[in-house]
Amino acid sequence: MSDVTKIVSDIKNGNIKPIYFLMGEEPYYIDKISEYIENNILSEEEKGFNQIVLYGRDVSIEDIVDNAKRFPMMSERQVVIVKEAQDLSRTIEKLTSYVESPQPSTVLVLCYKYKTLDKRKKLYKAIQKTGVIYDSKKLYENQVAEWIRRILNGKNYKIEGKAALMLIEFLGNDLSKISNELNKLMLILPKGATITPSDIQDNIGISKDYNNFELRKAVGERDIVKVNRIINYFAQNQRSNPLVMTISLLNSFFTQLLIFHSLKDKSINNVAKVLRVPSFFVSDYSKAAKNYPMRKVSQVITLLREADVKSKGVGANALSAGDILKELLFKILH
């Protein structure tokens, strides 16, 4: 986030580089930086002749260089943006000679999503000297809740912890998808509002009472009645609650619980750091550890692996997803 802020701040202050190579596993910030450059370096009048958007699948490195070497028309600069540049990964090193001596009046932006350059190669080293390399890394899921709060806080909104976790459970750590859903909520809710689990349920369609987060919590507390309510709901709404995702999340929970048992320092801050979970989540592991000794946790992980195999149609004897889940939870709780 600080790298993104610096790039934007430098551009605002007129410190504009001839090359911006935006790469990495998280496309959200690649898109954000690219959009900022697209919207802010040239005026609307200048864009018509001096802003070009290319797509990696449609062009060659030679095409990009030809466009980058043009002189701007009635403008101090031209902007050339190459989207989906990862489609040029096999030939990207050919860009080295241009990068070593770029056109000073061109701002060349390459959006190289889901891949990174080899730091040992000439191109990476050349860009470091003449331009900007931004490596957009995926956030761990325990970092996403804080990211959501920070994004909302910047727009004068807040969110309850459970509401943030519902979004993360449903959308994972895909920042673009989460951002889209947050934008929808901000269109509906007034400035200064706090987003609640009910807001998530009513506007995004994620049940606040019947979801994997609540199931995991109920299993950890050995709340058999609540577990049964949730798995019956899942059985009736299998499309919204795929078995593979439920098994995966339960497996992550019990794997983390195994680690929790092995920790000598079980303070909130240390557990949150080691397990990579929000600090308010730690109490769930403390409660679950009392209900599931280490030996039982190991047995549960084996049960989860067996259920995962069954969910893929191996040795399931034509059991439905709902039946596999019910059988799994019965064995875990007894």
PDB file of N, CA, C and O in Angstrom, residues 60-96:
ATOM      1  N   SER A  60       2.997  -7.040 -30.607  1.00  0.00           N
ATOM      2  CA  SER A  60       4.331  -7.594 -30.348  1.00  0.00           C
ATOM      3  C   SER A  60       5.147  -6.553 -29.591  1.00  0.00           C
ATOM      4  O   SER A  60       4.737  -5.387 -29.474  1.00  0.00           O
ATOM      5  N   ILE A  61       6.296  -6.958 -29.100  1.00  0.00           N
ATOM      6  CA  ILE A  61       7.191  -6.006 -28.438  1.00  0.00           C
ATOM      7  C   ILE A  61       7.584  -4.899 -29.418  1.00  0.00           C
ATOM      8  O   ILE A  61       7.659  -3.715 -29.048  1.00  0.00           O
ATOM      9  N   GLU A  62       7.774  -5.272 -30.671  1.00  0.00           N
ATOM     10  CA  GLU A  62       8.138  -4.284 -31.688  1.00  0.00           C
ATOM     11  C   GLU A  62       7.042  -3.237 -31.862  1.00  0.00           C
ATOM     12  O   GLU A  62       7.329  -2.035 -32.020  1.00  0.00           O
ATOM     13  N   ASP A  63       5.782  -3.666 -31.814  1.00  0.00           N
ATOM     14  CA  ASP A  63       4.655  -2.715 -31.899  1.00  0.00           C
ATOM     15  C   ASP A  63       4.683  -1.738 -30.725  1.00  0.00           C
ATOM     16  O   ASP A  63       4.445  -0.534 -30.898  1.00  0.00           O
ATOM     17  N   ILE A  64       4.942  -2.265 -29.552  1.00  0.00           N
ATOM     18  CA  ILE A  64       4.980  -1.418 -28.351  1.00  0.00           C
ATOM     19  C   ILE A  64       6.100  -0.386 -28.475  1.00  0.00           C
ATOM     20  O   ILE A  64       5.898   0.813 -28.212  1.00  0.00           O
ATOM     21  N   VAL A  65       7.275  -0.829 -28.901  1.00  0.00           N
ATOM     22  CA  VAL A  65       8.419   0.075 -29.038  1.00  0.00           C
ATOM     23  C   VAL A  65       8.138   1.148 -30.084  1.00  0.00           C
ATOM     24  O   VAL A  65       8.441   2.335 -29.888  1.00  0.00           O
ATOM     25  N   ASP A  66       7.541   0.746 -31.204  1.00  0.00           N
ATOM     26  CA  ASP A  66       7.200   1.721 -32.249  1.00  0.00           C
ATOM     27  C   ASP A  66       6.277   2.810 -31.710  1.00  0.00           C
ATOM     28  O   ASP A  66       6.466   3.998 -31.991  1.00  0.00           O
ATOM     29  N   ASN A  67       5.273   2.403 -30.944  1.00  0.00           N
ATOM     30  CA  ASN A  67       4.342   3.381 -30.362  1.00  0.00           C
ATOM     31  C   ASN A  67       5.043   4.252 -29.321  1.00  0.00           C
ATOM     32  O   ASN A  67       4.795   5.456 -29.232  1.00  0.00           O
ATOM     33  N   ALA A  68       5.916   3.631 -28.526  1.00  0.00           N
ATOM     34  CA  ALA A  68       6.600   4.372 -27.467  1.00  0.00           C
ATOM     35  C   ALA A  68       7.588   5.398 -28.019  1.00  0.00           C
ATOM     36  O   ALA A  68       7.836   6.427 -27.390  1.00  0.00           O
ATOM     37  N   LYS A  69       8.131   5.148 -29.189  1.00  0.00           N
ATOM     38  CA  LYS A  69       9.126   6.054 -29.776  1.00  0.00           C
ATOM     39  C   LYS A  69       8.510   7.243 -30.506  1.00  0.00           C
ATOM     40  O   LYS A  69       9.234   8.155 -30.927  1.00  0.00           O
ATOM     41  N   ARG A  70       7.216   7.245 -30.666  1.00  0.00           N
ATOM     42  CA  ARG A  70       6.548   8.390 -31.308  1.00  0.00           C
ATOM     43  C   ARG A  70       6.727   9.643 -30.464  1.00  0.00           C
ATOM     44  O   ARG A  70       6.870   9.565 -29.243  1.00  0.00           O
ATOM     45  N   PHE A  71       6.629  10.787 -31.127  1.00  0.00           N
ATOM     46  CA  PHE A  71       6.641  12.049 -30.393  1.00  0.00           C
ATOM     47  C   PHE A  71       5.206  12.492 -30.133  1.00  0.00           C
ATOM     48  O   PHE A  71       4.313  12.267 -30.962  1.00  0.00           O
ATOM     49  N   PRO A  72       4.950  13.113 -28.992  1.00  0.00           N
ATOM     50  CA  PRO A  72       3.591  13.584 -28.703  1.00  0.00           C
ATOM     51  C   PRO A  72       3.177  14.721 -29.627  1.00  0.00           C
ATOM     52  O   PRO A  72       4.024  15.447 -30.157  1.00  0.00           O
ATOM     53  N   MET A  73       1.876  14.848 -29.814  1.00  0.00           N
ATOM     54  CA  MET A  73       1.330  15.924 -30.654  1.00  0.00           C
ATOM     55  C   MET A  73       0.701  16.992 -29.769  1.00  0.00           C
ATOM     56  O   MET A  73      -0.243  16.711 -29.029  1.00  0.00           O
ATOM     57  N   MET A  74       1.262  18.194 -29.833  1.00  0.00           N
ATOM     58  CA  MET A  74       0.730  19.343 -29.082  1.00  0.00           C
ATOM     59  C   MET A  74       0.585  19.016 -27.594  1.00  0.00           C
ATOM     60  O   MET A  74      -0.378  19.372 -26.945  1.00  0.00           O
ATOM     61  N   SER A  75       1.557  18.314 -27.067  1.00  0.00           N
ATOM     62  CA  SER A  75       1.540  17.919 -25.667  1.00  0.00           C
ATOM     63  C   SER A  75       2.974  17.647 -25.220  1.00  0.00           C
ATOM     64  O   SER A  75       3.840  17.325 -26.043  1.00  0.00           O
ATOM     65  N   GLU A  76       3.212  17.814 -23.930  1.00  0.00           N
ATOM     66  CA  GLU A  76       4.545  17.539 -23.389  1.00  0.00           C
ATOM     67  C   GLU A  76       4.846  16.053 -23.387  1.00  0.00           C
ATOM     68  O   GLU A  76       6.000  15.635 -23.540  1.00  0.00           O
ATOM     69  N   ARG A  77       3.795  15.221 -23.218  1.00  0.00           N
ATOM     70  CA  ARG A  77       3.991  13.783 -23.099  1.00  0.00           C
ATOM     71  C   ARG A  77       2.955  13.013 -23.884  1.00  0.00           C
ATOM     72  O   ARG A  77       1.892  13.527 -24.224  1.00  0.00           O
ATOM     73  N   GLN A  78       3.269  11.740 -24.118  1.00  0.00           N
ATOM     74  CA  GLN A  78       2.260  10.785 -24.540  1.00  0.00           C
ATOM     75  C   GLN A  78       2.278   9.621 -23.556  1.00  0.00           C
ATOM     76  O   GLN A  78       3.289   9.369 -22.896  1.00  0.00           O
ATOM     77  N   VAL A  79       1.148   8.911 -23.422  1.00  0.00           N
ATOM     78  CA  VAL A  79       1.028   7.776 -22.512  1.00  0.00           C
ATOM     79  C   VAL A  79       0.673   6.532 -23.335  1.00  0.00           C
ATOM     80  O   VAL A  79      -0.286   6.550 -24.110  1.00  0.00           O
ATOM     81  N   VAL A  80       1.459   5.482 -23.164  1.00  0.00           N
ATOM     82  CA  VAL A  80       1.191   4.203 -23.832  1.00  0.00           C
ATOM     83  C   VAL A  80       0.977   3.157 -22.735  1.00  0.00           C
ATOM     84  O   VAL A  80       1.882   2.894 -21.931  1.00  0.00           O
ATOM     85  N   ILE A  81      -0.224   2.596 -22.683  1.00  0.00           N
ATOM     86  CA  ILE A  81      -0.558   1.602 -21.659  1.00  0.00           C
ATOM     87  C   ILE A  81      -0.743   0.242 -22.325  1.00  0.00           C
ATOM     88  O   ILE A  81      -1.538   0.114 -23.265  1.00  0.00           O
ATOM     89  N   VAL A  82      -0.002  -0.750 -21.843  1.00  0.00           N
ATOM     90  CA  VAL A  82      -0.134  -2.104 -22.374  1.00  0.00           C
ATOM     91  C   VAL A  82      -0.826  -2.953 -21.308  1.00  0.00           C
ATOM     92  O   VAL A  82      -0.237  -3.286 -20.278  1.00  0.00           O
ATOM     93  N   LYS A  83      -2.091  -3.279 -21.568  1.00  0.00           N
ATOM     94  CA  LYS A  83      -2.840  -4.124 -20.628  1.00  0.00           C
ATOM     95  C   LYS A  83      -2.621  -5.599 -20.984  1.00  0.00           C
ATOM     96  O   LYS A  83      -2.346  -5.930 -22.132  1.00  0.00           O
ATOM     97  N   GLU A  84      -2.759  -6.461 -19.982  1.00  0.00           N
ATOM     98  CA  GLU A  84      -2.538  -7.911 -20.177  1.00  0.00           C
ATOM     99  C   GLU A  84      -1.170  -8.178 -20.805  1.00  0.00           C
ATOM    100  O   GLU A  84      -1.009  -9.042 -21.671  1.00  0.00           O
ATOM    101  N   ALA A  85      -0.165  -7.435 -20.353  1.00  0.00           N
ATOM    102  CA  ALA A  85       1.189  -7.584 -20.908  1.00  0.00           C
ATOM    103  C   ALA A  85       1.795  -8.952 -20.627  1.00  0.00           C
ATOM    104  O   ALA A  85       2.770  -9.350 -21.264  1.00  0.00           O
ATOM    105  N   GLN A  86       1.207  -9.680 -19.659  1.00  0.00           N
ATOM    106  CA  GLN A  86       1.720 -11.029 -19.364  1.00  0.00           C
ATOM    107  C   GLN A  86       1.600 -11.958 -20.559  1.00  0.00           C
ATOM    108  O   GLN A  86       2.299 -12.982 -20.635  1.00  0.00           O
ATOM    109  N   ASP A  87       0.728 -11.613 -21.509  1.00  0.00           N
ATOM    110  CA  ASP A  87       0.615 -12.426 -22.721  1.00  0.00           C
ATOM    111  C   ASP A  87       1.871 -12.339 -23.586  1.00  0.00           C
ATOM    112  O   ASP A  87       2.014 -13.096 -24.550  1.00  0.00           O
ATOM    113  N   LEU A  88       2.765 -11.420 -23.255  1.00  0.00           N
ATOM    114  CA  LEU A  88       4.024 -11.257 -23.990  1.00  0.00           C
ATOM    115  C   LEU A  88       5.212 -11.821 -23.201  1.00  0.00           C
ATOM    116  O   LEU A  88       6.357 -11.478 -23.476  1.00  0.00           O
ATOM    117  N   SER A  89       4.929 -12.680 -22.224  1.00  0.00           N
ATOM    118  CA  SER A  89       5.991 -13.137 -21.317  1.00  0.00           C
ATOM    119  C   SER A  89       7.146 -13.836 -22.037  1.00  0.00           C
ATOM    120  O   SER A  89       8.297 -13.741 -21.607  1.00  0.00           O
ATOM    121  N   ARG A  90       6.865 -14.500 -23.148  1.00  0.00           N
ATOM    122  CA  ARG A  90       7.920 -15.230 -23.854  1.00  0.00           C
ATOM    123  C   ARG A  90       8.906 -14.303 -24.551  1.00  0.00           C
ATOM    124  O   ARG A  90      10.059 -14.680 -24.802  1.00  0.00           O
ATOM    125  N   THR A  91       8.452 -13.111 -24.886  1.00  0.00           N
ATOM    126  CA  THR A  91       9.309 -12.185 -25.643  1.00  0.00           C
ATOM    127  C   THR A  91       9.589 -10.889 -24.891  1.00  0.00           C
ATOM    128  O   THR A  91      10.183  -9.967 -25.440  1.00  0.00           O
ATOM    129  N   ILE A  92       9.184 -10.806 -23.630  1.00  0.00           N
ATOM    130  CA  ILE A  92       9.251  -9.545 -22.890  1.00  0.00           C
ATOM    131  C   ILE A  92      10.675  -9.006 -22.772  1.00  0.00           C
ATOM    132  O   ILE A  92      10.889  -7.783 -22.710  1.00  0.00           O
ATOM    133  N   GLU A  93      11.686  -9.899 -22.752  1.00  0.00           N
ATOM    134  CA  GLU A  93      13.073  -9.446 -22.624  1.00  0.00           C
ATOM    135  C   GLU A  93      13.516  -8.594 -23.811  1.00  0.00           C
ATOM    136  O   GLU A  93      14.485  -7.830 -23.709  1.00  0.00           O
ATOM    137  N   LYS A  94      12.807  -8.702 -24.952  1.00  0.00           N
ATOM    138  CA  LYS A  94      13.148  -7.883 -26.118  1.00  0.00           C
ATOM    139  C   LYS A  94      12.941  -6.389 -25.861  1.00  0.00           C
ATOM    140  O   LYS A  94      13.409  -5.546 -26.620  1.00  0.00           O
ATOM    141  N   LEU A  95      12.228  -6.088 -24.779  1.00  0.00           N
ATOM    142  CA  LEU A  95      11.964  -4.689 -24.444  1.00  0.00           C
ATOM    143  C   LEU A  95      13.200  -4.007 -23.838  1.00  0.00           C
ATOM    144  O   LEU A  95      13.232  -2.784 -23.694  1.00  0.00           O
ATOM    145  N   THR A  96      14.222  -4.790 -23.516  1.00  0.00           N
ATOM    146  CA  THR A  96      15.383  -4.273 -22.782  1.00  0.00           C
ATOM    147  C   THR A  96      16.040  -3.092 -23.477  1.00  0.00           C
ATOM    148  O   THR A  96      16.347  -2.076 -22.843  1.00  0.00           O
TER     149      THR A  96
END
